[in-house]
Short mmCIF file of N, CA and C in Angstrom, two decimals:
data_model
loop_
_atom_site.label_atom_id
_atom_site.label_comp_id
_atom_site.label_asym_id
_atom_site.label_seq_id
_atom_site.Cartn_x
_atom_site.Cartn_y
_atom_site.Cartn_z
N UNK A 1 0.84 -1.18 0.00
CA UNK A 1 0.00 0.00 0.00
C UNK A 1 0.88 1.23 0.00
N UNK A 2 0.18 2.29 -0.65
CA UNK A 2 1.33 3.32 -0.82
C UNK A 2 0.32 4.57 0.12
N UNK A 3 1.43 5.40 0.57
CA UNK A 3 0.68 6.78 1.45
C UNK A 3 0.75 7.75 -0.14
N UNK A 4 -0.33 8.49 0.36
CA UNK A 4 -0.15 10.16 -0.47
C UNK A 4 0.97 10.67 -1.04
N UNK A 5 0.85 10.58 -2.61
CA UNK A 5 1.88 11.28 -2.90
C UNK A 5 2.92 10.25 -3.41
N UNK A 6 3.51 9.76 -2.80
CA UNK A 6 4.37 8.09 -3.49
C UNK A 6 3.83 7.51 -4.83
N UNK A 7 5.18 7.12 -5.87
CA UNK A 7 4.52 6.77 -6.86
C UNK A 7 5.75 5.90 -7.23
N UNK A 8 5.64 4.96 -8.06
CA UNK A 8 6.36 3.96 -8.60
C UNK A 8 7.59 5.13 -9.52
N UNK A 9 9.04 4.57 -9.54
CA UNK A 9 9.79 5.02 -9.89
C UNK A 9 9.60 5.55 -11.50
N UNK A 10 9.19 4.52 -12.33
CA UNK A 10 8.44 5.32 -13.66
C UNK A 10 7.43 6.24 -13.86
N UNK A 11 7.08 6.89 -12.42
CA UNK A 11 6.30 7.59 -12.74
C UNK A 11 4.65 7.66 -12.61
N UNK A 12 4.25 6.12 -12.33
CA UNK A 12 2.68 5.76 -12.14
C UNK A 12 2.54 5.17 -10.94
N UNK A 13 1.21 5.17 -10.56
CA UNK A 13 1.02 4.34 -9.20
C UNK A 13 1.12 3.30 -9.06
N UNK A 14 1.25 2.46 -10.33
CA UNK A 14 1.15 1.00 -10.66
C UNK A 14 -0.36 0.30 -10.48
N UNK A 15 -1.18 1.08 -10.10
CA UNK A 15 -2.50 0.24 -10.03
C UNK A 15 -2.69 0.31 -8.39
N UNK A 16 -1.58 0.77 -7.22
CA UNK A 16 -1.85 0.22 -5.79
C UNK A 16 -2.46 1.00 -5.28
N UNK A 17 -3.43 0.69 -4.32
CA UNK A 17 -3.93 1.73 -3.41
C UNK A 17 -3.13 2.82 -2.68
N UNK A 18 -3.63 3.93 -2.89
CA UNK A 18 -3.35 4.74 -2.14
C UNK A 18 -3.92 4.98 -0.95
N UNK A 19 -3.39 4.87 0.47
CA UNK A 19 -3.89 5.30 1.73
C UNK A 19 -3.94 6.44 2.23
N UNK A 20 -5.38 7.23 2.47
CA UNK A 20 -5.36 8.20 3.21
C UNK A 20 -4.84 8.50 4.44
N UNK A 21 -3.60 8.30 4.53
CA UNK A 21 -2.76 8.12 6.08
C UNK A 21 -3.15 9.32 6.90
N UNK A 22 -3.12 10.59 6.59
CA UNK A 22 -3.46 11.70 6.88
C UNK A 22 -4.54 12.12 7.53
N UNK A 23 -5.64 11.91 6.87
CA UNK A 23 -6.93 12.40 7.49
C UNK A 23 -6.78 10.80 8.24
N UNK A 24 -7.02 10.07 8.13
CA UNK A 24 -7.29 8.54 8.95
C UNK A 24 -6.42 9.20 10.36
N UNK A 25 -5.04 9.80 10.58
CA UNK A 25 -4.62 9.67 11.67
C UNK A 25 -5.23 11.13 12.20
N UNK A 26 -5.36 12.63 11.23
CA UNK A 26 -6.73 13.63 11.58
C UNK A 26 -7.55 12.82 12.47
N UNK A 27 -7.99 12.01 12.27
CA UNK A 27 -9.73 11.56 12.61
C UNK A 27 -8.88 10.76 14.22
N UNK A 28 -8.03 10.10 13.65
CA UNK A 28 -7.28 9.45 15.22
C UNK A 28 -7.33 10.36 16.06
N UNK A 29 -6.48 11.19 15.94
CA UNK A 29 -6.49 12.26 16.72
C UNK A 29 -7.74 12.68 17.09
N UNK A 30 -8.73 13.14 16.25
CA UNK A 30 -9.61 13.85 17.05
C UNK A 30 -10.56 12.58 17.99
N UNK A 31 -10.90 11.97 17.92
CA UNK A 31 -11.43 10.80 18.35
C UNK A 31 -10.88 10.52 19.83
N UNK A 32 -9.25 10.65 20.24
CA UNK A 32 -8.97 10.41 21.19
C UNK A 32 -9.12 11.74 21.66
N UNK A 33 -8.92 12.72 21.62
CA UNK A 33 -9.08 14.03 22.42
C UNK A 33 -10.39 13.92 22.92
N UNK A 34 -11.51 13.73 22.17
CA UNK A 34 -13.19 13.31 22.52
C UNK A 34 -13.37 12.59 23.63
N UNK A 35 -12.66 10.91 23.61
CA UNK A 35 -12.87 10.09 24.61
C UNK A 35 -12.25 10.42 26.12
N UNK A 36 -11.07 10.92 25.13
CA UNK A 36 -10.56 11.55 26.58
C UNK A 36 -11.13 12.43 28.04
N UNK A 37 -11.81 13.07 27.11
CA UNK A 37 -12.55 14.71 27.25
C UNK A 37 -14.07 13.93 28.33
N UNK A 38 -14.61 12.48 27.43
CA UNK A 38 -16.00 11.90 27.88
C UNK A 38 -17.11 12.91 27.33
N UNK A 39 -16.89 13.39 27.02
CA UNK A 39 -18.31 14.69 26.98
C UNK A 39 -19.56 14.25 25.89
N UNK A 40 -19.49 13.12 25.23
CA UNK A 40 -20.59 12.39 24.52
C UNK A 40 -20.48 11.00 24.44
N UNK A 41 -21.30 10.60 24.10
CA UNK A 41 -20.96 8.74 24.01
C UNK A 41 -20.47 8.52 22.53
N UNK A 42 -19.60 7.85 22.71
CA UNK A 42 -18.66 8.11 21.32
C UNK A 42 -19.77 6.90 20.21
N UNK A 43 -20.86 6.91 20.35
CA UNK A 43 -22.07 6.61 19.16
C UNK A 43 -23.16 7.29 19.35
N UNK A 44 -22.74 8.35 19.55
CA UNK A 44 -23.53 9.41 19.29
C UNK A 44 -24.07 10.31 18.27
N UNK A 45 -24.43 10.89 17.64
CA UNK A 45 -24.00 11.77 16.39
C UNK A 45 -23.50 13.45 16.69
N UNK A 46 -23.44 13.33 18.20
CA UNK A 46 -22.52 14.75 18.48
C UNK A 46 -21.27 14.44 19.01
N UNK A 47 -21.25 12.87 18.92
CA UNK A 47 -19.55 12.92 19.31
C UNK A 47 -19.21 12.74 17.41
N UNK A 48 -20.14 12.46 16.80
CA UNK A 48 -19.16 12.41 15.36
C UNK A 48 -19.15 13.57 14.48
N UNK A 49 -20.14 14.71 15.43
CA UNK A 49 -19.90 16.19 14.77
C UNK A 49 -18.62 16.81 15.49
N UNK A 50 -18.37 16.34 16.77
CA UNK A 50 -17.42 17.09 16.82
C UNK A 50 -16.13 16.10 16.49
N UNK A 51 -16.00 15.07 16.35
CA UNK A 51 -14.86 14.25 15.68
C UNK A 51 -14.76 14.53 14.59
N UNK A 52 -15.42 15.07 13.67
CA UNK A 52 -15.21 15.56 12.60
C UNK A 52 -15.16 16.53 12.77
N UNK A 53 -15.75 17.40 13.29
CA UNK A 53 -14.68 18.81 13.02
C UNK A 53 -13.47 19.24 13.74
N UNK A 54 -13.21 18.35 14.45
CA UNK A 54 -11.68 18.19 15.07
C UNK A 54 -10.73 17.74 13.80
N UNK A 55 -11.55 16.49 13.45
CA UNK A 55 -10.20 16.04 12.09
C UNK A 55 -10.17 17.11 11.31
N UNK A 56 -11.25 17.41 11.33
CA UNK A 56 -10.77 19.19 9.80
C UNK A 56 -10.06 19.56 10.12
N UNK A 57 -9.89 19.99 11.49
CA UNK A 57 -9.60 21.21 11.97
C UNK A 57 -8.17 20.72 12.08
N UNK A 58 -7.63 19.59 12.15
CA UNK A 58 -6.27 19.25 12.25
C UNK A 58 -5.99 18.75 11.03
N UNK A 59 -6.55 18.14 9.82
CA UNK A 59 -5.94 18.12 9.06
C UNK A 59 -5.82 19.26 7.84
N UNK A 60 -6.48 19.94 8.34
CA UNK A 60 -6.25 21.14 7.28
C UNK A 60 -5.56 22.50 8.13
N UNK A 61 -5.01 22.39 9.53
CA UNK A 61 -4.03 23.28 9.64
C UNK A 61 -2.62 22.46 9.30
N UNK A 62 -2.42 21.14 8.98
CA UNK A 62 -1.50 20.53 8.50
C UNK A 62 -0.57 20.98 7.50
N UNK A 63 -0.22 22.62 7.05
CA UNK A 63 -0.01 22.70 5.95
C UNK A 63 1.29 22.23 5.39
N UNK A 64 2.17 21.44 6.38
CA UNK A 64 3.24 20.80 6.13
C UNK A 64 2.89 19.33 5.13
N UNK A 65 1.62 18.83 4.88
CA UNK A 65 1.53 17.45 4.96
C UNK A 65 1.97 16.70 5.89
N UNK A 66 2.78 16.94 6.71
CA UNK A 66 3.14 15.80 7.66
C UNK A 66 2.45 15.97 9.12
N UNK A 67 1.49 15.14 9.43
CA UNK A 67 0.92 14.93 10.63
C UNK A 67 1.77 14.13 11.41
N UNK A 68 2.67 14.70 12.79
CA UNK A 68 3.51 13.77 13.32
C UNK A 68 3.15 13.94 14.54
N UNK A 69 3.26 12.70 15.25
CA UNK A 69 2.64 12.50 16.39
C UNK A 69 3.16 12.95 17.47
N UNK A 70 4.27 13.15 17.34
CA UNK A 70 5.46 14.00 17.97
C UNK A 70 5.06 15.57 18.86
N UNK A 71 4.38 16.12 17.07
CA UNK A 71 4.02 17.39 17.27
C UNK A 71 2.71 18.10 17.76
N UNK A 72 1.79 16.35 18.03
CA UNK A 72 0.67 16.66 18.45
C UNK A 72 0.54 17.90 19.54
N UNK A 73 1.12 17.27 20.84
CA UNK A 73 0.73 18.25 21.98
C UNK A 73 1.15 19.89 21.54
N UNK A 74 1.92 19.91 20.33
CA UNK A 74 2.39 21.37 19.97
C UNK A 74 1.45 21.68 19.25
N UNK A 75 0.86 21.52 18.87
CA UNK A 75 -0.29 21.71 17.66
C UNK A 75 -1.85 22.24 18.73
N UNK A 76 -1.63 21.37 19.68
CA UNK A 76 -3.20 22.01 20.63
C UNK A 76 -3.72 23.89 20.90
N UNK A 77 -2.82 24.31 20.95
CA UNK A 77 -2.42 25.95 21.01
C UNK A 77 -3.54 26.17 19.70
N UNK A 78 -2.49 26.17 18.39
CA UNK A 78 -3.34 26.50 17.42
C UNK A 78 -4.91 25.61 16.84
N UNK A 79 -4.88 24.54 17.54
CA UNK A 79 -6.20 23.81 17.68
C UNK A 79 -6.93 24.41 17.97
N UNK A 80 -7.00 25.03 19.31
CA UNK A 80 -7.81 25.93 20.01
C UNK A 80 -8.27 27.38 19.39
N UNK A 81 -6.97 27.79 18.75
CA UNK A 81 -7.55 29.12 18.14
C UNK A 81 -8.12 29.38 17.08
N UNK A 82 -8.13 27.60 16.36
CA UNK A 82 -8.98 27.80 15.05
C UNK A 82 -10.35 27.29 15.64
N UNK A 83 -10.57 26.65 16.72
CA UNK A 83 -12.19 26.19 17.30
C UNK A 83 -12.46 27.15 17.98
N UNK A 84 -11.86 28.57 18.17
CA UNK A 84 -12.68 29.28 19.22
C UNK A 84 -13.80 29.78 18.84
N UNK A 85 -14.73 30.52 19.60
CA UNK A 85 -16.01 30.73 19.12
C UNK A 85 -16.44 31.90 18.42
N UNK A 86 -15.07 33.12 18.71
CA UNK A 86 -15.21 34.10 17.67
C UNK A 86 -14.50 34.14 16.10
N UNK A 87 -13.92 32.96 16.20
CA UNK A 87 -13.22 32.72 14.80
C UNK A 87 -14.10 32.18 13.35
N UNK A 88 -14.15 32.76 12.27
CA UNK A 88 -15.17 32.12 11.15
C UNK A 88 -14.43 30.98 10.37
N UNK A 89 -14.51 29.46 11.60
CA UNK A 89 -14.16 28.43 11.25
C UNK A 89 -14.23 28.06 10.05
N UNK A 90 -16.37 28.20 9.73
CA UNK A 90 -16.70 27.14 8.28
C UNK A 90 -15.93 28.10 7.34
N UNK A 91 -15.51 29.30 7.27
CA UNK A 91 -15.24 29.98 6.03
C UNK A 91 -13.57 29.45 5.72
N UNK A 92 -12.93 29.22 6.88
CA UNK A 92 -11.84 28.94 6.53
C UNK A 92 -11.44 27.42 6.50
N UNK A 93 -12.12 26.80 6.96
CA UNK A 93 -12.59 25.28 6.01
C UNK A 93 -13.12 25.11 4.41
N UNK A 94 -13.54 25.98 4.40
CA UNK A 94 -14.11 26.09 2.87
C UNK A 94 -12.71 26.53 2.05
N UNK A 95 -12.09 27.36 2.24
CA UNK A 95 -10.67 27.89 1.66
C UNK A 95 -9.89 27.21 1.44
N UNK A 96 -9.64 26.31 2.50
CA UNK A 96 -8.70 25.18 2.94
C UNK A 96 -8.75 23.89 1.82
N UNK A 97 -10.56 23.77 2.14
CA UNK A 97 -10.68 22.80 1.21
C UNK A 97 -10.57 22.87 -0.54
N UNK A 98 -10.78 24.27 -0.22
CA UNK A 98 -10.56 24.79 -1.98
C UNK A 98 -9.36 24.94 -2.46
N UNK A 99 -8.53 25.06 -1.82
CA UNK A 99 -6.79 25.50 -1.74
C UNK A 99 -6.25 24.24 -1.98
N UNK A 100 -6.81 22.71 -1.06
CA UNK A 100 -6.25 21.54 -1.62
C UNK A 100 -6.92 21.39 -2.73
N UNK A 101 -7.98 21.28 -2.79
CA UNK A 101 -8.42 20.96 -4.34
C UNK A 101 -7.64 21.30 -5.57
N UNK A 102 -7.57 22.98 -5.31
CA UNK A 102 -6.30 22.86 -6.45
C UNK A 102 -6.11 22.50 -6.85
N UNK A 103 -4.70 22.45 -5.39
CA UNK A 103 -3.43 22.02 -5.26
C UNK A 103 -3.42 20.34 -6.29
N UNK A 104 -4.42 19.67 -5.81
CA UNK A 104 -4.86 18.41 -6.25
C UNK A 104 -5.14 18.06 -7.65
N UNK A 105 -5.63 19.10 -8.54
CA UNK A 105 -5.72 19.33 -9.57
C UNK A 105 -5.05 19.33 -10.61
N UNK A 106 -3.69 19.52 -9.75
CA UNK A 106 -2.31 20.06 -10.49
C UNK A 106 -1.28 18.73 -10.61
N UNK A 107 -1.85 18.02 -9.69
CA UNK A 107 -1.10 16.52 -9.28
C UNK A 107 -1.65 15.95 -9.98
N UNK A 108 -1.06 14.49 -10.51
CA UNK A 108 -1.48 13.72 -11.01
C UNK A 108 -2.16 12.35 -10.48
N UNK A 109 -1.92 12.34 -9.29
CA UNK A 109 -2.63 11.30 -8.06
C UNK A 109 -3.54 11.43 -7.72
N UNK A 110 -4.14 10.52 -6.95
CA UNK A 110 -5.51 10.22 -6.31
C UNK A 110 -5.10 11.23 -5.17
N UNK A 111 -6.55 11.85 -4.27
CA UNK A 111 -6.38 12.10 -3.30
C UNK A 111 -7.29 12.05 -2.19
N UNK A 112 -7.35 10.95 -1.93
CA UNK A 112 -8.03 10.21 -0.96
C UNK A 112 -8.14 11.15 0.28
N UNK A 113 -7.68 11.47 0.87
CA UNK A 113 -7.63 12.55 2.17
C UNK A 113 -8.02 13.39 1.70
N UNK A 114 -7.90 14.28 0.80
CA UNK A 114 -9.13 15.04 0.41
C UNK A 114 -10.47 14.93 0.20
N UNK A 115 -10.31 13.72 -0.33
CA UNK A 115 -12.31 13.36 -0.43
C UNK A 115 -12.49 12.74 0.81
N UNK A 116 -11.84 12.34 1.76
CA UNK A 116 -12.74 11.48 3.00
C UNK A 116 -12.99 13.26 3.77
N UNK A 117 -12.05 14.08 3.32
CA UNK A 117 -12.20 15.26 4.17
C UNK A 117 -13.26 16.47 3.80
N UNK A 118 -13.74 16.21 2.39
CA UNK A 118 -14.93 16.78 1.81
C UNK A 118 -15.96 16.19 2.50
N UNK A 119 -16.07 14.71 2.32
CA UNK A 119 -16.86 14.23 2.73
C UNK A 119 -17.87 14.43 4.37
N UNK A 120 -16.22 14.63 5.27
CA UNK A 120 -16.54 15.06 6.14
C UNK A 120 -17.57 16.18 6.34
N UNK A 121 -16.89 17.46 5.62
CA UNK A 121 -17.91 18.37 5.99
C UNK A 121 -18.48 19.17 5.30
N UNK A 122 -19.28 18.00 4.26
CA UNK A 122 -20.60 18.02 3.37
C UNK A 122 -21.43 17.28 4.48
N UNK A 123 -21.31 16.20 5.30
CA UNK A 123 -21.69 15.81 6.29
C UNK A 123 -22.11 16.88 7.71
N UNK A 124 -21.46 17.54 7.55
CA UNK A 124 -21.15 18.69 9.07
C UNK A 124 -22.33 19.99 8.45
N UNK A 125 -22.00 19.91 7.42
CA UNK A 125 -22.69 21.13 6.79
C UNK A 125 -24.27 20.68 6.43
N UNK A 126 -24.68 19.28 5.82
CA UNK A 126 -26.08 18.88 5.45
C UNK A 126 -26.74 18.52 6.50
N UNK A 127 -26.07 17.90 7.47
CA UNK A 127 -27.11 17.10 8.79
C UNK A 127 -27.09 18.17 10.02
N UNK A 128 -28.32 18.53 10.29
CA UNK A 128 -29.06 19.00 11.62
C UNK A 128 -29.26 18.09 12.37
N UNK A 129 -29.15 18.74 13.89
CA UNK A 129 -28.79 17.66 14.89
C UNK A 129 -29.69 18.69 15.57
N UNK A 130 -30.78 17.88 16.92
CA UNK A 130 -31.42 18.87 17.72
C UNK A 130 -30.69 18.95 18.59
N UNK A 131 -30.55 20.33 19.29
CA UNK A 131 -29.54 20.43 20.62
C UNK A 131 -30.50 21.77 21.57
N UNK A 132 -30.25 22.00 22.39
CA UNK A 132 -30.88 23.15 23.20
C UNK A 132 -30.57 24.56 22.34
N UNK A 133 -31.58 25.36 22.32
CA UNK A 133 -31.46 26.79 21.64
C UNK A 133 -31.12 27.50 22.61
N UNK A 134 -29.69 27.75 22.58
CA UNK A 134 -29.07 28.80 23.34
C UNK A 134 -29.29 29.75 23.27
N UNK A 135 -29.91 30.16 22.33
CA UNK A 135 -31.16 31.80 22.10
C UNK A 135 -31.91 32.26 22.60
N UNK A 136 -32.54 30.89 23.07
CA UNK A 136 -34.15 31.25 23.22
C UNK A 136 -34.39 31.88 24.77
N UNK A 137 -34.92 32.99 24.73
CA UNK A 137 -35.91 33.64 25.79
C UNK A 137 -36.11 33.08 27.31
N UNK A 138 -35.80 32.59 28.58
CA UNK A 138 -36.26 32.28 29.40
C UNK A 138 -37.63 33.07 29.57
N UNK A 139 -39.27 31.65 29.52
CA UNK A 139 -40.06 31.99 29.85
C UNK A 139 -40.44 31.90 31.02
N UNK A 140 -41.21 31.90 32.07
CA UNK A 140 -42.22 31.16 32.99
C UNK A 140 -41.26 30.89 33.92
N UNK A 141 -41.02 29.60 34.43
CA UNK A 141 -40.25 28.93 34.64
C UNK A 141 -38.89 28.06 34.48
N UNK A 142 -37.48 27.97 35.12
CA UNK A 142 -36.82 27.42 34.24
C UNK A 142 -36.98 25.67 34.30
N UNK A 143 -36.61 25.06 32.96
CA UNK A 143 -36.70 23.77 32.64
C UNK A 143 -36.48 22.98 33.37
N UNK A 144 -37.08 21.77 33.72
CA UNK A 144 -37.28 20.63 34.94
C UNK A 144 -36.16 19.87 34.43
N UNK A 145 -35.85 19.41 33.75
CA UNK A 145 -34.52 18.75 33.50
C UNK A 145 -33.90 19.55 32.26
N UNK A 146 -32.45 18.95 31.79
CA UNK A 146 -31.64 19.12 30.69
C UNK A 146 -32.78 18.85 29.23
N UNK A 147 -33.67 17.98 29.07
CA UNK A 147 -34.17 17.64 27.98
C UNK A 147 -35.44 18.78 27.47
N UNK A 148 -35.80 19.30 28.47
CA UNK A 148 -37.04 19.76 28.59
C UNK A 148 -37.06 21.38 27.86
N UNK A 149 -35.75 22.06 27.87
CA UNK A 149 -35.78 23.13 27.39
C UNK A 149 -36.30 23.39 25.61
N UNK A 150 -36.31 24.74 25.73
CA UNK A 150 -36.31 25.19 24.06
C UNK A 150 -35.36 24.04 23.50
N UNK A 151 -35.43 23.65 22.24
CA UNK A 151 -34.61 23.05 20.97
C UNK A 151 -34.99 23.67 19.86
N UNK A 152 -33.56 23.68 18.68
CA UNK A 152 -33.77 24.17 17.59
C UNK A 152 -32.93 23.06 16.85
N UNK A 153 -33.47 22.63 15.68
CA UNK A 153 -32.44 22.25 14.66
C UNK A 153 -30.79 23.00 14.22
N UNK A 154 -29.92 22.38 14.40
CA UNK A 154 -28.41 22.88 14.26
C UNK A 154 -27.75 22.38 13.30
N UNK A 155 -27.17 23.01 12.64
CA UNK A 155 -26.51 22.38 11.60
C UNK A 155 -24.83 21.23 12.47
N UNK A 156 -24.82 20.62 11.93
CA UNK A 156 -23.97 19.58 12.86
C UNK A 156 -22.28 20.35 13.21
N UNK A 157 -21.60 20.92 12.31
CA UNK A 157 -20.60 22.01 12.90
C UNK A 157 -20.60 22.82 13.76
N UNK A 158 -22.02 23.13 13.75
CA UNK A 158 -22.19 24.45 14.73
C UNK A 158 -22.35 23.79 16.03
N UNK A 159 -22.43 22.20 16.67
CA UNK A 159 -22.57 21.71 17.61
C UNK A 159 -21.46 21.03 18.04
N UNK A 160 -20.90 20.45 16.46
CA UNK A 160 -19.17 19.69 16.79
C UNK A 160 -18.20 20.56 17.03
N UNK A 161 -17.95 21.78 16.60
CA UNK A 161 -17.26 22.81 16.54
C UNK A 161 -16.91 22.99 18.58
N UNK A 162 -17.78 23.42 19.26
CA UNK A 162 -17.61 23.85 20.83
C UNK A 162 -17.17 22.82 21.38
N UNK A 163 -17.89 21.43 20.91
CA UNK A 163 -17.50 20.16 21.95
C UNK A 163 -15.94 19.96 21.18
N UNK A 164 -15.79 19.86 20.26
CA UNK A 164 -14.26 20.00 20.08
C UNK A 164 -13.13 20.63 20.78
N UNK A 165 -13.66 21.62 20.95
CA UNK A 165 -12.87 22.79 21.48
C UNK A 165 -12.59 23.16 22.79
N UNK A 166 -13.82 22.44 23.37
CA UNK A 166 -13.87 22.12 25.10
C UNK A 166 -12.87 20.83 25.34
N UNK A 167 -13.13 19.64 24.14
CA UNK A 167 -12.51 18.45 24.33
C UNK A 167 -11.05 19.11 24.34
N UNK A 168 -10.49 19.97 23.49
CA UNK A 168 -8.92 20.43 23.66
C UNK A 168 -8.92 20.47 24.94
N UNK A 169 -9.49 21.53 25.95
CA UNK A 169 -9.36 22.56 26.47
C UNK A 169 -9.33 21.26 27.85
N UNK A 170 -9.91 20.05 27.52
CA UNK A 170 -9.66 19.50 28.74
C UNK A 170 -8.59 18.07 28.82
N UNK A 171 -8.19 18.34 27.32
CA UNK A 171 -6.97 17.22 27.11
C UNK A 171 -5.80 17.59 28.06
#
């Protein structure tokens, strides 16, 4: 199996798979910061909004290509300052993703880590998740339990995005 980018000495891939090593160890990463953290049941669909937008968020400040495990705990700093809550994350995910595309364009290889990473967040961006409306008005009384309050439909970033960012904040 060949990683990203590797190609047979003449020049072709020879036919072998290429492995998305990259985003696969993205997604590692964010996955353990999550469990670590506990803050959803990891079969949830808000532990996989914010596992995915953790892997974005680390594999597309990657701009070295090289995700090294080494450099993880150095990397949490700027983790944090691309999940904070005044920063316009989706816009610079969108850039990111447009910038590899390119880049990708220009290559003659597959690029597998790019599409599992589109994929991602065409996912983050299409699916609404119900969560409490942090908006809404205290009426009457406040809510008898956690379930009971206002809810609004959320787009799934806008919910993976904070639990990400808390999950740093308590790695």
């Amino acid at each position: 199996m060949l990683h990203r980018g590797h190609q047979n000495t003449d020049g072709t891939d020879g036919g072998e798979l290429t492995v998305p090593m990259a985003w696969l160890y993205a997604e590692y990463i964010a996955d353990e910061l999550l469990r670590t953290g506990d803050l959803m049941p990891p079969a949830s669909f808000e532990f996989r909004a914010g596992r995915d937008a953790l892997a974005l968020t680390i594999f597309l400040s990657d701009t070295d290509g090289e995700l090294s495990g080494i450099r993880v705990v150095t990397q949490l700093e700027t983790w944090l300052s691309l999940t904070a809550y005044d920063q316009p994350w989706q816009d610079w995910v969108g850039e990111r993703l447009a910038q590899l595309a390119a880049d990708a364009a220009e290559s003659t290889g597959p690029a597998p880590d790019l599409d599992l990473a589109e994929s991602a967040w065409r996912w983050l961006q299409e699916t609404e998740l119900l969560a409490p409306d942090l908006n809404a008005v205290p009426g009457g009384g406040p809510p008898v339990g956690e379930d009971d309050g206002p809810k609004v439909w959320t787009p799934a970033w806008q919910l993976g995005l904070p639990l990400g960012h808390l999950a740093i904040h308590l790695f």
